[in-house]
C-alpha atoms as an extended CHARMM CRD file, in Angstrom:
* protein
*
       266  EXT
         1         1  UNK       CA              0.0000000000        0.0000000000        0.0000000000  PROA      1               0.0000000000
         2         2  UNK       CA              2.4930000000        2.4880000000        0.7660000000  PROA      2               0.0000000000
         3         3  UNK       CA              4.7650000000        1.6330000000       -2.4010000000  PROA      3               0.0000000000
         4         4  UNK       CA              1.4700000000        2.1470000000       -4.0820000000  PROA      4               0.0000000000
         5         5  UNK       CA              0.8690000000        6.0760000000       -2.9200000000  PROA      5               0.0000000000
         6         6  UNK       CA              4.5350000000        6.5430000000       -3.5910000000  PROA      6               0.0000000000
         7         7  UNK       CA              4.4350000000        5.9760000000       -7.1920000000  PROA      7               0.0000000000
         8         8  UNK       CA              1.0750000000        7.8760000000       -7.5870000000  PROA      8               0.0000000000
         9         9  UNK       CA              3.0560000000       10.9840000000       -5.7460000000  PROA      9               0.0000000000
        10        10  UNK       CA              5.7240000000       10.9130000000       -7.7740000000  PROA      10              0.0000000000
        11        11  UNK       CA              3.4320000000       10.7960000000      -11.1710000000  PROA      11              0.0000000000
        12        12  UNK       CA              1.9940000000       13.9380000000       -9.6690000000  PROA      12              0.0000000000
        13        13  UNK       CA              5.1520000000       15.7470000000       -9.0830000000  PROA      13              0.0000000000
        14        14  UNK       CA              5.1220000000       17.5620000000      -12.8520000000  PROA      14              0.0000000000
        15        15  UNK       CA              1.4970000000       18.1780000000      -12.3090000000  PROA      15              0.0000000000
        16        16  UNK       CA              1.4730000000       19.8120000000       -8.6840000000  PROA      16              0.0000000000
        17        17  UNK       CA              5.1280000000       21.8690000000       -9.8660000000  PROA      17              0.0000000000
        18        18  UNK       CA              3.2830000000       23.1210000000      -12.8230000000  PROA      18              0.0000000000
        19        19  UNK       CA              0.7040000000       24.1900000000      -10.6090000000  PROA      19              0.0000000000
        20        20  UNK       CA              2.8050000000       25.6220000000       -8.2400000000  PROA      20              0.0000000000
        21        21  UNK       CA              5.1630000000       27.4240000000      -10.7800000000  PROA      21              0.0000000000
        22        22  UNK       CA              2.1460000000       29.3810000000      -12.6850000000  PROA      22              0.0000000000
        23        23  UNK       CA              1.0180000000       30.6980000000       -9.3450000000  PROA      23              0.0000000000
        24        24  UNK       CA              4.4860000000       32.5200000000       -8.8690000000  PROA      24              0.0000000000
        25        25  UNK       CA              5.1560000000       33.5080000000      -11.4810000000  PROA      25              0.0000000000
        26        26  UNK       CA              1.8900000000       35.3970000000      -12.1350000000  PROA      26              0.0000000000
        27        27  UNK       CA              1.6370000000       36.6380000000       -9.0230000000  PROA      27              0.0000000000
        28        28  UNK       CA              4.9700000000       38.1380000000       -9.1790000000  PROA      28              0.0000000000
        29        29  UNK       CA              4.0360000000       39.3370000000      -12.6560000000  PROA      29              0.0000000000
        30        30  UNK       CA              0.2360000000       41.2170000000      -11.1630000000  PROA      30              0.0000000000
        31        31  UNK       CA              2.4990000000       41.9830000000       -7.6840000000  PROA      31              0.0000000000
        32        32  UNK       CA              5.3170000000       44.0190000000       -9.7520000000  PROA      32              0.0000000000
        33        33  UNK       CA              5.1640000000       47.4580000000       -9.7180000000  PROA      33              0.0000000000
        34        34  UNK       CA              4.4410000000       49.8890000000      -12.6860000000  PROA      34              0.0000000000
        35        35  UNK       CA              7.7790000000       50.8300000000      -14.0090000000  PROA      35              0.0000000000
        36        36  UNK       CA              9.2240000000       47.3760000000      -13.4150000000  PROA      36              0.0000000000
        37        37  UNK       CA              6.8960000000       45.6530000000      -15.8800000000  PROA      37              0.0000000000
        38        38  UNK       CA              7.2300000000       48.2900000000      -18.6510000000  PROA      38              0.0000000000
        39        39  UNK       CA             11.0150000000       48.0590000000      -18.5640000000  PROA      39              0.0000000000
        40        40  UNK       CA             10.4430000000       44.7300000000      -18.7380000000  PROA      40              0.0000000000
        41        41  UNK       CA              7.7530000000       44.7780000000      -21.3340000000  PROA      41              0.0000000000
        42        42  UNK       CA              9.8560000000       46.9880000000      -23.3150000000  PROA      42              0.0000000000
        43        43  UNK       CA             13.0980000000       44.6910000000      -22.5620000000  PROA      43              0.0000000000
        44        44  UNK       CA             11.5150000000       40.9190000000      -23.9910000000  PROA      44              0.0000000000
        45        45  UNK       CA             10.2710000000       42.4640000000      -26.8510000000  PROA      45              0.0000000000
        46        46  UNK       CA              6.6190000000       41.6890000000      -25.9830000000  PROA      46              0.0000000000
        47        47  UNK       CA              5.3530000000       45.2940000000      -26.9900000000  PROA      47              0.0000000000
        48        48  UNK       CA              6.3500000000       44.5280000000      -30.3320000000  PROA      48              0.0000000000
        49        49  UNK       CA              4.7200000000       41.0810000000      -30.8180000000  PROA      49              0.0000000000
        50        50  UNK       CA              1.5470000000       42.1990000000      -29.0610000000  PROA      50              0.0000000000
        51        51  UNK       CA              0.4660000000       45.9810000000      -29.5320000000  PROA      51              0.0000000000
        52        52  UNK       CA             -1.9740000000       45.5360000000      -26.6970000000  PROA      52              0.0000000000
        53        53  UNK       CA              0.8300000000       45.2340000000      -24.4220000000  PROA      53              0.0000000000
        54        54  UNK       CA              2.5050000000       48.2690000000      -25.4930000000  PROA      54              0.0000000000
        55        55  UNK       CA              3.2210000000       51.1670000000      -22.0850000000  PROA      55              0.0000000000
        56        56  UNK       CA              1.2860000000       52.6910000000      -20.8630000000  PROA      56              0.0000000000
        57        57  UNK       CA              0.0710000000       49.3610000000      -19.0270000000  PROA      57              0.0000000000
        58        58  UNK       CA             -3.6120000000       49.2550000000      -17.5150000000  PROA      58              0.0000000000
        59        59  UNK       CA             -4.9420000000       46.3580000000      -15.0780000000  PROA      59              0.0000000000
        60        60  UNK       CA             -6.5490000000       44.4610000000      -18.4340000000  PROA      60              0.0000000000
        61        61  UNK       CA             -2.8980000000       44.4560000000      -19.8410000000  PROA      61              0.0000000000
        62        62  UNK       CA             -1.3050000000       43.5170000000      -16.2150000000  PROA      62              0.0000000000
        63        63  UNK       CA             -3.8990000000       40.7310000000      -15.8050000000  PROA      63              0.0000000000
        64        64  UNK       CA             -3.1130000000       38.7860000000      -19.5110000000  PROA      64              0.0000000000
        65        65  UNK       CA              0.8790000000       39.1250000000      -18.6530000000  PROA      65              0.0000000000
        66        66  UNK       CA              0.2950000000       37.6380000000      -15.6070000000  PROA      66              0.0000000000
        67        67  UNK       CA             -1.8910000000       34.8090000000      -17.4460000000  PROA      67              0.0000000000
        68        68  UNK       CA              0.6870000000       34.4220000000      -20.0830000000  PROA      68              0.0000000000
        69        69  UNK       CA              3.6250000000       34.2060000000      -17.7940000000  PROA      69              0.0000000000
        70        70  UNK       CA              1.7630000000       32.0030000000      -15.6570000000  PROA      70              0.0000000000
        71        71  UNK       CA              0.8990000000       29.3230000000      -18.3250000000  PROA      71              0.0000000000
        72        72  UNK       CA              4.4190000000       29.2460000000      -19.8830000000  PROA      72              0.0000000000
        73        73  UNK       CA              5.8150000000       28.7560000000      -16.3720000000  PROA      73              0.0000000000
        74        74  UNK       CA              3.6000000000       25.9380000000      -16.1600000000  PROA      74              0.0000000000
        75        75  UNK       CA              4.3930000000       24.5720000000      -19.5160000000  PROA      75              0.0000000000
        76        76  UNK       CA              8.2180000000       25.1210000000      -19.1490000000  PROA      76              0.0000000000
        77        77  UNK       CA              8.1340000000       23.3110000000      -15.7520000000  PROA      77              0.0000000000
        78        78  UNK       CA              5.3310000000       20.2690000000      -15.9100000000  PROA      78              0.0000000000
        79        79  UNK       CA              8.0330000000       19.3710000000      -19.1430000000  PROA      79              0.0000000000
        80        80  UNK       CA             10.9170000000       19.5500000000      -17.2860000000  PROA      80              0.0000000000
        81        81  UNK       CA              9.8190000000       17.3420000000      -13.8920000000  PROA      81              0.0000000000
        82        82  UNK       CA              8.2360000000       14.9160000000      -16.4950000000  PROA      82              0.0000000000
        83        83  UNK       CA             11.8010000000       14.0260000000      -17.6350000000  PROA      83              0.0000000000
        84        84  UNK       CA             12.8870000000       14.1460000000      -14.6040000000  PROA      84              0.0000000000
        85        85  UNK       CA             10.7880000000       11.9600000000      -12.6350000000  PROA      85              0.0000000000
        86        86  UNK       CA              7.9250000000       10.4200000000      -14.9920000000  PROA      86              0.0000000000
        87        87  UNK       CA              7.4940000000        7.5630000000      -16.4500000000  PROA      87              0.0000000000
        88        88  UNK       CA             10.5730000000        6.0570000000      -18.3050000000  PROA      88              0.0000000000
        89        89  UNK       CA             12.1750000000        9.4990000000      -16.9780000000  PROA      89              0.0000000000
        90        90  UNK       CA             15.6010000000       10.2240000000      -15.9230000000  PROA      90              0.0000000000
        91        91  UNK       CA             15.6380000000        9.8030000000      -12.0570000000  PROA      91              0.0000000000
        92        92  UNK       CA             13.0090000000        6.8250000000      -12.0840000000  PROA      92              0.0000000000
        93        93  UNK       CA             14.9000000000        3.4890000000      -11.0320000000  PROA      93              0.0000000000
        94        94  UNK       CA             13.9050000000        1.1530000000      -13.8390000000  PROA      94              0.0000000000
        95        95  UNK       CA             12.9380000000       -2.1440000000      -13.1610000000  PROA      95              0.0000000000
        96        96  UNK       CA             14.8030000000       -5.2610000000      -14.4340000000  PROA      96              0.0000000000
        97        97  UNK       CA             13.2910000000       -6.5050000000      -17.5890000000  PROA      97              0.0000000000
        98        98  UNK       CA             13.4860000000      -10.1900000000      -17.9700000000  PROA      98              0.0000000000
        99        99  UNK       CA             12.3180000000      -11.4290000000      -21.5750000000  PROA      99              0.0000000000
       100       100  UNK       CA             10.8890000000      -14.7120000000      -20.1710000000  PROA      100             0.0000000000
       101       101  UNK       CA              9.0420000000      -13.3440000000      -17.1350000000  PROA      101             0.0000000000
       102       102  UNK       CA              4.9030000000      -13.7190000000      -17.4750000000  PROA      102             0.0000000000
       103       103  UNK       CA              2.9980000000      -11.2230000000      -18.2230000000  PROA      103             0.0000000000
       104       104  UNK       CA              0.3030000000      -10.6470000000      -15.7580000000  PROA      104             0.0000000000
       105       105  UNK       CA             -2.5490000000       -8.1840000000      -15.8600000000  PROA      105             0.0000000000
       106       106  UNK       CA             -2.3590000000       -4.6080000000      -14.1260000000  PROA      106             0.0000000000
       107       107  UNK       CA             -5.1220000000       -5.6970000000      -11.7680000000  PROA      107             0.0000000000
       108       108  UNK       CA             -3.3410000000       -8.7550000000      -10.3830000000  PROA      108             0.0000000000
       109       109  UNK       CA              0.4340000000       -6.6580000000      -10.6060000000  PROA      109             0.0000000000
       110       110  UNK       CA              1.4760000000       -5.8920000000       -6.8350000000  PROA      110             0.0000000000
       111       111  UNK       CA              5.4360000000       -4.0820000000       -6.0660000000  PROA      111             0.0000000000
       112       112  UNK       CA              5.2350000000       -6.9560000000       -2.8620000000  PROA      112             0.0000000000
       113       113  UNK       CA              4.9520000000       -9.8920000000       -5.2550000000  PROA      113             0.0000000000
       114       114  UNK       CA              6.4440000000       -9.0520000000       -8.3190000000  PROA      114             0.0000000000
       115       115  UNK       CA              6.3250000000      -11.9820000000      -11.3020000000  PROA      115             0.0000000000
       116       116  UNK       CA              9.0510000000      -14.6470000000      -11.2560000000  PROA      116             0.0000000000
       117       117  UNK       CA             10.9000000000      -16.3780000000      -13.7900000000  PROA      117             0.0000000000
       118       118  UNK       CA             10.0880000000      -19.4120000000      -14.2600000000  PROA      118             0.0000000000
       119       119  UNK       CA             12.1620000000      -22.4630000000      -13.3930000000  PROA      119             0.0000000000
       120       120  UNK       CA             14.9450000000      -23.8910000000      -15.9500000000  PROA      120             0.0000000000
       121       121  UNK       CA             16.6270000000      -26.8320000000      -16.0840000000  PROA      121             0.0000000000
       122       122  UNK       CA             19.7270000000      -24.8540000000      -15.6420000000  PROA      122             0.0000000000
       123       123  UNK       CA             18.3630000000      -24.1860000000      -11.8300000000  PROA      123             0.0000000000
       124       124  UNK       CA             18.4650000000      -28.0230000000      -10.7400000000  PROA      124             0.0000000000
       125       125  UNK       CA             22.0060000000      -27.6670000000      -10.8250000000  PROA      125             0.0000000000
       126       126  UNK       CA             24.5410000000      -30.4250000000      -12.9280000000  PROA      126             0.0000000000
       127       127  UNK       CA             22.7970000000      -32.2190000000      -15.3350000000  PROA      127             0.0000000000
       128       128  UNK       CA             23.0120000000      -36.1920000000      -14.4110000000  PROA      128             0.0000000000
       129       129  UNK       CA             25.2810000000      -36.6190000000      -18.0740000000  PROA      129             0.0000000000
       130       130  UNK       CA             27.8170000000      -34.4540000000      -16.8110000000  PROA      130             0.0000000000
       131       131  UNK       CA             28.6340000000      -35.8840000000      -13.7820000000  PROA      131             0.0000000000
       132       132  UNK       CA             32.1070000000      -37.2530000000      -13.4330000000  PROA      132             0.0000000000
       133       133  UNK       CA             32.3200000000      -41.0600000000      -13.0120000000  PROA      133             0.0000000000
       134       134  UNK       CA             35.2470000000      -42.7300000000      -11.1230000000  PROA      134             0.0000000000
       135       135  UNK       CA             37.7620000000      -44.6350000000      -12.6100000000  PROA      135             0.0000000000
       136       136  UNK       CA             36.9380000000      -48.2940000000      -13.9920000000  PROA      136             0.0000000000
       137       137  UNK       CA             38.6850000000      -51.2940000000      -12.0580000000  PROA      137             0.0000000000
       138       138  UNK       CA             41.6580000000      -52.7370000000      -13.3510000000  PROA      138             0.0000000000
       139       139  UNK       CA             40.2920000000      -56.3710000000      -14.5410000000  PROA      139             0.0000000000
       140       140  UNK       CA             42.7460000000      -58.9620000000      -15.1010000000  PROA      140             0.0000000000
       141       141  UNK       CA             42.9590000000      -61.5230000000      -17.0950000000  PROA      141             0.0000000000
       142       142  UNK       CA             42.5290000000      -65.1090000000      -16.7770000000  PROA      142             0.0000000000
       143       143  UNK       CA             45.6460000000      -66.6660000000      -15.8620000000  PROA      143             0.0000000000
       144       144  UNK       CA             47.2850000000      -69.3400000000      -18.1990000000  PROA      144             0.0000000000
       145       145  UNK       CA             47.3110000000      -72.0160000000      -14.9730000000  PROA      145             0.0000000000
       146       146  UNK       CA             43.9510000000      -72.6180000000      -14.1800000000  PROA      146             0.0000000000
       147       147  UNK       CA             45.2980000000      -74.5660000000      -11.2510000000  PROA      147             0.0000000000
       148       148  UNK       CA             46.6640000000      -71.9530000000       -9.5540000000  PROA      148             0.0000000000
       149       149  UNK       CA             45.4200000000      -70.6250000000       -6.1840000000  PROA      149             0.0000000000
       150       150  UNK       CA             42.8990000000      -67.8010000000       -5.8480000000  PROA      150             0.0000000000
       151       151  UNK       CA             45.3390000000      -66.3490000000       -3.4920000000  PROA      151             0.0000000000
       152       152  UNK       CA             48.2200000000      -66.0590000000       -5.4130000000  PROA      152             0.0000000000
       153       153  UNK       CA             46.0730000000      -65.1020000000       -8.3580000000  PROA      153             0.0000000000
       154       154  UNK       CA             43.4810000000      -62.5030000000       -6.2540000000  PROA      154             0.0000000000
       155       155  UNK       CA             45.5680000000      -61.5450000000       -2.8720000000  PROA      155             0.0000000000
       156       156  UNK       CA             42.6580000000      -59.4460000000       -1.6800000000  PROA      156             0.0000000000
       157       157  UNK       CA             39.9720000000      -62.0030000000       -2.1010000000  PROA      157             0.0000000000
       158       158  UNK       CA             40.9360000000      -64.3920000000        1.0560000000  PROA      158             0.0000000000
       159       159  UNK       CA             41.4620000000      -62.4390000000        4.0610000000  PROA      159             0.0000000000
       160       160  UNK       CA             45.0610000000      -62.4450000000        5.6120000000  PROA      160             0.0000000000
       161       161  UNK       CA             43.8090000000      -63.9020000000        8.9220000000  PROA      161             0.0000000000
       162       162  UNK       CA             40.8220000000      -66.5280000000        8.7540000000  PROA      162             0.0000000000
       163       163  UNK       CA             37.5550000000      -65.7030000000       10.4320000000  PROA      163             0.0000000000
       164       164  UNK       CA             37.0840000000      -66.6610000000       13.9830000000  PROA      164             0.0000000000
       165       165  UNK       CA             34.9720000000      -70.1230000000       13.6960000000  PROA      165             0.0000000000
       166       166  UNK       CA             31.2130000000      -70.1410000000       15.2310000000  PROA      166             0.0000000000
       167       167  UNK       CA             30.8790000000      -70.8820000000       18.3160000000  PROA      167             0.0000000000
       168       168  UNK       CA             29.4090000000      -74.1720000000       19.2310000000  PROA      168             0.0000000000
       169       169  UNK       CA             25.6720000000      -73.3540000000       21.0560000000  PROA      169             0.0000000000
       170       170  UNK       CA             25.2650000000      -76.0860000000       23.9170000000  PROA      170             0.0000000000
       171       171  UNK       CA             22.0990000000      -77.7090000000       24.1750000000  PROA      171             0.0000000000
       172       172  UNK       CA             19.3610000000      -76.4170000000       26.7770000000  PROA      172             0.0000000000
       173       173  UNK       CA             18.4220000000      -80.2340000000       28.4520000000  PROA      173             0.0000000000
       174       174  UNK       CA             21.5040000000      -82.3580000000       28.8780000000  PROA      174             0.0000000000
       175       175  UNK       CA             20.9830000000      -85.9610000000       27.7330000000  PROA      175             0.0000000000
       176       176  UNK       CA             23.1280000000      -88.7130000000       28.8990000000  PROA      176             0.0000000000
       177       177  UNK       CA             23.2350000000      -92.5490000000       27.3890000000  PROA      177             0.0000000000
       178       178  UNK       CA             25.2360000000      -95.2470000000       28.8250000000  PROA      178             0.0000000000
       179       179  UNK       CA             26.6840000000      -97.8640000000       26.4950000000  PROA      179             0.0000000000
       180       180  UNK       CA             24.4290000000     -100.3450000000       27.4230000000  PROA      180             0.0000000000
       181       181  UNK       CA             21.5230000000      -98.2860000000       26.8610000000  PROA      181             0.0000000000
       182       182  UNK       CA             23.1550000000      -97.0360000000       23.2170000000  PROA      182             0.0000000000
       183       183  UNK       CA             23.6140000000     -100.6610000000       22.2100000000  PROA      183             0.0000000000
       184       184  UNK       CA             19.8970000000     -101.4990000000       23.0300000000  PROA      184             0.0000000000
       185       185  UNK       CA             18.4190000000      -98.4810000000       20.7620000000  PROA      185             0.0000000000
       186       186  UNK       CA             20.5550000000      -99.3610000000       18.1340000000  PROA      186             0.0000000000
       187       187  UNK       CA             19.8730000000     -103.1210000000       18.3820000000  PROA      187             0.0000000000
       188       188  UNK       CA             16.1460000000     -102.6280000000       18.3320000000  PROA      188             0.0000000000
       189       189  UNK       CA             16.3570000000      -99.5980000000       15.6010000000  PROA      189             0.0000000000
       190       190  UNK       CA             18.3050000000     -102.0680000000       13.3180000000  PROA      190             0.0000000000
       191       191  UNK       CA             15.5120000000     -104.7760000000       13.6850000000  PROA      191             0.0000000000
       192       192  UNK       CA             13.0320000000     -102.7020000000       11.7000000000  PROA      192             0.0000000000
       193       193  UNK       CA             10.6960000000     -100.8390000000       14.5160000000  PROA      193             0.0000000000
       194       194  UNK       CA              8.5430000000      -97.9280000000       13.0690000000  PROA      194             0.0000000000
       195       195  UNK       CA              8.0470000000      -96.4580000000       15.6680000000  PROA      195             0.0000000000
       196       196  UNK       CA             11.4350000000      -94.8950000000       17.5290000000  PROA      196             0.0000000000
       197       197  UNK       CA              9.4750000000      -93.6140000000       20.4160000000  PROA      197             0.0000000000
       198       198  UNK       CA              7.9720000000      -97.6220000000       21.0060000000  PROA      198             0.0000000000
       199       199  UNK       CA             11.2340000000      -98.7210000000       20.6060000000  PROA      199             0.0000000000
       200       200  UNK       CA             12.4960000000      -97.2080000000       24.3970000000  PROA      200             0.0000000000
       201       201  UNK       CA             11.0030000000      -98.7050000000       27.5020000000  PROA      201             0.0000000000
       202       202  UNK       CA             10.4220000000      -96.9910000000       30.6540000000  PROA      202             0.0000000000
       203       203  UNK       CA             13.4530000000      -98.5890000000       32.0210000000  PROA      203             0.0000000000
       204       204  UNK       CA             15.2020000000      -97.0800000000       28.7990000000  PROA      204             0.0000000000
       205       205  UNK       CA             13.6100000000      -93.5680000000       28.6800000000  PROA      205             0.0000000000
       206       206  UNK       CA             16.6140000000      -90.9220000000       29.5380000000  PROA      206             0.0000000000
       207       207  UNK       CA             16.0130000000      -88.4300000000       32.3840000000  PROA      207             0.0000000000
       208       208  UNK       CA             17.2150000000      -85.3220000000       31.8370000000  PROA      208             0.0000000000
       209       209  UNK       CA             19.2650000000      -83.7230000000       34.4640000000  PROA      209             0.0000000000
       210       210  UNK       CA             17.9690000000      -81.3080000000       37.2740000000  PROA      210             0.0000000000
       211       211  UNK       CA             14.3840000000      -82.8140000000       36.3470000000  PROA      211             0.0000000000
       212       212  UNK       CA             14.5690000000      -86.2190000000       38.1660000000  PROA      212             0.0000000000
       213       213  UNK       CA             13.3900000000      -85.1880000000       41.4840000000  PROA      213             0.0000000000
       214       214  UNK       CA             10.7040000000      -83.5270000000       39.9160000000  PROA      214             0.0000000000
       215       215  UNK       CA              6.8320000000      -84.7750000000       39.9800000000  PROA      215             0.0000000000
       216       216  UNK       CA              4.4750000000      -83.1690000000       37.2570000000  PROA      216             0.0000000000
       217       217  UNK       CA              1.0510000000      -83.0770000000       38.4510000000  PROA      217             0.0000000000
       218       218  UNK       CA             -1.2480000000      -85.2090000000       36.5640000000  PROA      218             0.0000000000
       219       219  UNK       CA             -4.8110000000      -84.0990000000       35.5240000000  PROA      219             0.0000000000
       220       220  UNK       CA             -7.5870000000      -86.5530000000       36.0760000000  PROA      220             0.0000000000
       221       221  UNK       CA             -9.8480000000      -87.1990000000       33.1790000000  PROA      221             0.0000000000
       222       222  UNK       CA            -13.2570000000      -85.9420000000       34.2900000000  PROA      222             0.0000000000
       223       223  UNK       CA            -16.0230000000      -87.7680000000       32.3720000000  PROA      223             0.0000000000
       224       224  UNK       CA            -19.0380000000      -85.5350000000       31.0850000000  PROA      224             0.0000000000
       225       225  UNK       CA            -21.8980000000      -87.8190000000       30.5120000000  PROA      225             0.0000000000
       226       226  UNK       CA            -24.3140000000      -86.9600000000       27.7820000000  PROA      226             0.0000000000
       227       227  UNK       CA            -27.0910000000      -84.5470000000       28.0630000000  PROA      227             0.0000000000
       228       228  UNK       CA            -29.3440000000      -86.8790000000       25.9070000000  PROA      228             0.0000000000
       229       229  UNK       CA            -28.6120000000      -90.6260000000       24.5260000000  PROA      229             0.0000000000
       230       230  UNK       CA            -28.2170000000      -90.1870000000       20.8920000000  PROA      230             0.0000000000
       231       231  UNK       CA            -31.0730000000      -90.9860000000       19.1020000000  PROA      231             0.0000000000
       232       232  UNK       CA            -31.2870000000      -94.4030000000       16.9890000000  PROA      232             0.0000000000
       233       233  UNK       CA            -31.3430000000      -94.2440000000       12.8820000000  PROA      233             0.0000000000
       234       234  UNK       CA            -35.5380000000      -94.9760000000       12.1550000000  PROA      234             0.0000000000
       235       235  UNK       CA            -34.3850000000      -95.7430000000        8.4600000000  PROA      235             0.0000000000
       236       236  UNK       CA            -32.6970000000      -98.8650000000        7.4430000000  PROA      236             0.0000000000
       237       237  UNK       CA            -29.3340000000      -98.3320000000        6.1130000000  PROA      237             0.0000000000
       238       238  UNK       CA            -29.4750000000      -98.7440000000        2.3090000000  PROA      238             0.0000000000
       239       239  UNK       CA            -28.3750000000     -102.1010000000        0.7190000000  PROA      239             0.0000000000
       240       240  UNK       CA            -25.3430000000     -101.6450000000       -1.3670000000  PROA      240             0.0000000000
       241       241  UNK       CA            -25.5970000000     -100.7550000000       -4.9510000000  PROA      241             0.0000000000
       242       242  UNK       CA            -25.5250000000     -104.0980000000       -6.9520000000  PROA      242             0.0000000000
       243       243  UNK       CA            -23.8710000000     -103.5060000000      -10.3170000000  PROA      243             0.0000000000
       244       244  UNK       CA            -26.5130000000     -103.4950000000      -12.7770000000  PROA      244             0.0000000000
       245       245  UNK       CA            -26.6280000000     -105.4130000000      -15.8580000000  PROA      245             0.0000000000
       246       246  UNK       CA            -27.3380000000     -104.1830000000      -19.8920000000  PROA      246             0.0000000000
       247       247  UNK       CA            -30.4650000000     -105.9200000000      -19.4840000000  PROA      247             0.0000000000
       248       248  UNK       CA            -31.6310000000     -104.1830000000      -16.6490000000  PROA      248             0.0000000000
       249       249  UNK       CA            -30.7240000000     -100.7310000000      -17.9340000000  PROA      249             0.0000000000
       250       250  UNK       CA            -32.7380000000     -101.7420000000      -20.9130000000  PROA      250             0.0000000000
       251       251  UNK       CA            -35.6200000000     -102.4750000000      -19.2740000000  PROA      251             0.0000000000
       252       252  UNK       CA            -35.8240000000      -99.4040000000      -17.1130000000  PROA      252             0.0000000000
       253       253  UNK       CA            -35.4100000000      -97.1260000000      -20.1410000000  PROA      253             0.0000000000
       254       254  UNK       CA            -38.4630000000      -99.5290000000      -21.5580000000  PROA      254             0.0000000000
       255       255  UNK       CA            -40.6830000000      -98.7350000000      -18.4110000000  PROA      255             0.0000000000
       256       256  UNK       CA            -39.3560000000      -95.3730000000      -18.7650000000  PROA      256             0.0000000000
       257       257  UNK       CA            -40.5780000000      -94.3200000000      -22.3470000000  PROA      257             0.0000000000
       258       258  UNK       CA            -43.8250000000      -96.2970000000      -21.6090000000  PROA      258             0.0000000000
       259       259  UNK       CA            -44.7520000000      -94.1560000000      -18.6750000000  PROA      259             0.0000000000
       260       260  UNK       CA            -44.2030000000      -91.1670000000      -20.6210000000  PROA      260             0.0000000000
       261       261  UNK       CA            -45.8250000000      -92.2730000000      -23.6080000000  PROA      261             0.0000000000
       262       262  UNK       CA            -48.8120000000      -93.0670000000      -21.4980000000  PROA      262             0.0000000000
       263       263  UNK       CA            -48.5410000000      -90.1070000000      -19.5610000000  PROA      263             0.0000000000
       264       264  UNK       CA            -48.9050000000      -87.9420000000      -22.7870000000  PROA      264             0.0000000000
       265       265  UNK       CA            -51.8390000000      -89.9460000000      -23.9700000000  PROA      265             0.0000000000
       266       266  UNK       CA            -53.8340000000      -88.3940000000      -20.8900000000  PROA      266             0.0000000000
């Protein structure tokens, strides 16, 4: 807002010092005394060019030199302060032109929020083609030995120390066999048992240690006797399906095409 009044005052500058300049400059001319504007009249020549202006002067006379001097004070000045300060003039700070800027209308135009160039490709910085890429690897051939080491061929590709080894995880329940207990399982697993866990008697079932001492309680089975007794099938179960002969399927598509035939009949 204030930006905008600025500019509008300084449009008016030539306007208001035009204004200003006519009012002096006639009232000096009505103000000046007799003798003062007939030398002067007599001095610019303006007796000559205008007979009405001629000595002896009268108030009509005094009045259209003061109008005259007034209105070519005016011109001589609103010209002048229009170079000066106007638009496209001499002491107006020109704005930078930019040939690819939008145009936008005068109504939408504001000194806070001035158009913007648009974005380039040249703003996202180095294009992706030009950037530098490091050096390639120095390959090497295969060697003529294909027998030879991969160290002696690669040094870098086996470490110069060998990895630590993994260490071994120990099992959570510790499990101990005596011979004669081995020998059994594998007597009775090389006789042809299916199943391995039938294969161990009680006697022979390992007890795992820090667990011996220790007695599991044991749920009872609670039996839940019906609500109702089931109810008995009314129907006979069905005889099973005896394979039927060609001549039987014949005869049921004879009964078949009877029944129809008499049925259309009615």
């Amino acid at each position: 807002m204030v930006a905008f009044l600025r500019q509008r005052l300084i449009r008016l500058v030539p306007v208001y010092g035009a204004v200003v300049g006519a009012v002096i400059v006639a009232g000096g001319v009505f103000l000046s005394p007799t003798t003062t504007l007939e030398g002067l009249v007599w001095t610019t020549g303006v007796a000559s060019l205008i007979p009405a202006a001629a000595p002896p002067l009268g108030m009509t006379a005094r009045l259209l030199l003061a109008l005259g001097g007034g209105m070519l004070a005016a011109a001589l000045l609103w010209s002048s302060l229009f170079l000066l300060v106007g638009r496209g003039g001499l002491l107006v700070r020109r704005p930078r032109h930019h040939d690819d800027l939008p145009v936008v209308r005068r109504a939408d135009a504001h000194p806070d929020a001035p158009p913007r160039k648009p974005m380039s490709a040249a703003d996202l910085g180095t294009p992706m083609m030009e950037v530098g890429v490091g050096a390639a690897r120095n390959e090497r051939g295969i060697p003529v030995d294909l027998d030879l080491p991969l160290a002696a061929f690669d040094p870098t590709a086996i470490l110069p120390t060998p990895m630590a080894p993994a260490r071994p995880v120990s099992s959570l329940i510790h499990i101990s066999l005596n011979a004669t207990e081995s020998v059994a399982l594998n007597r009775r697993a090389a006789a042809g048992s299916a199943d391995p866990v039938a294969m161990l008697e009680p006697g022979d079932v390992p007890v795992a240690k820090g667990h011996a001492d220790t007695e599991l309680p044991v749920a009872e089975p609670t039996v839940v006797a019906p609500a109702t007794p089931p109810a008995e099938p009314t129907t006979p179960p069905k005889e099973a399906a005896q394979p039927q002969t060609i001549e039987a399927l014949l005869r049921r598509l004879e009964k078949g095409a009877s029944r129809r035939r008499r049925l259309g009949a009615h």
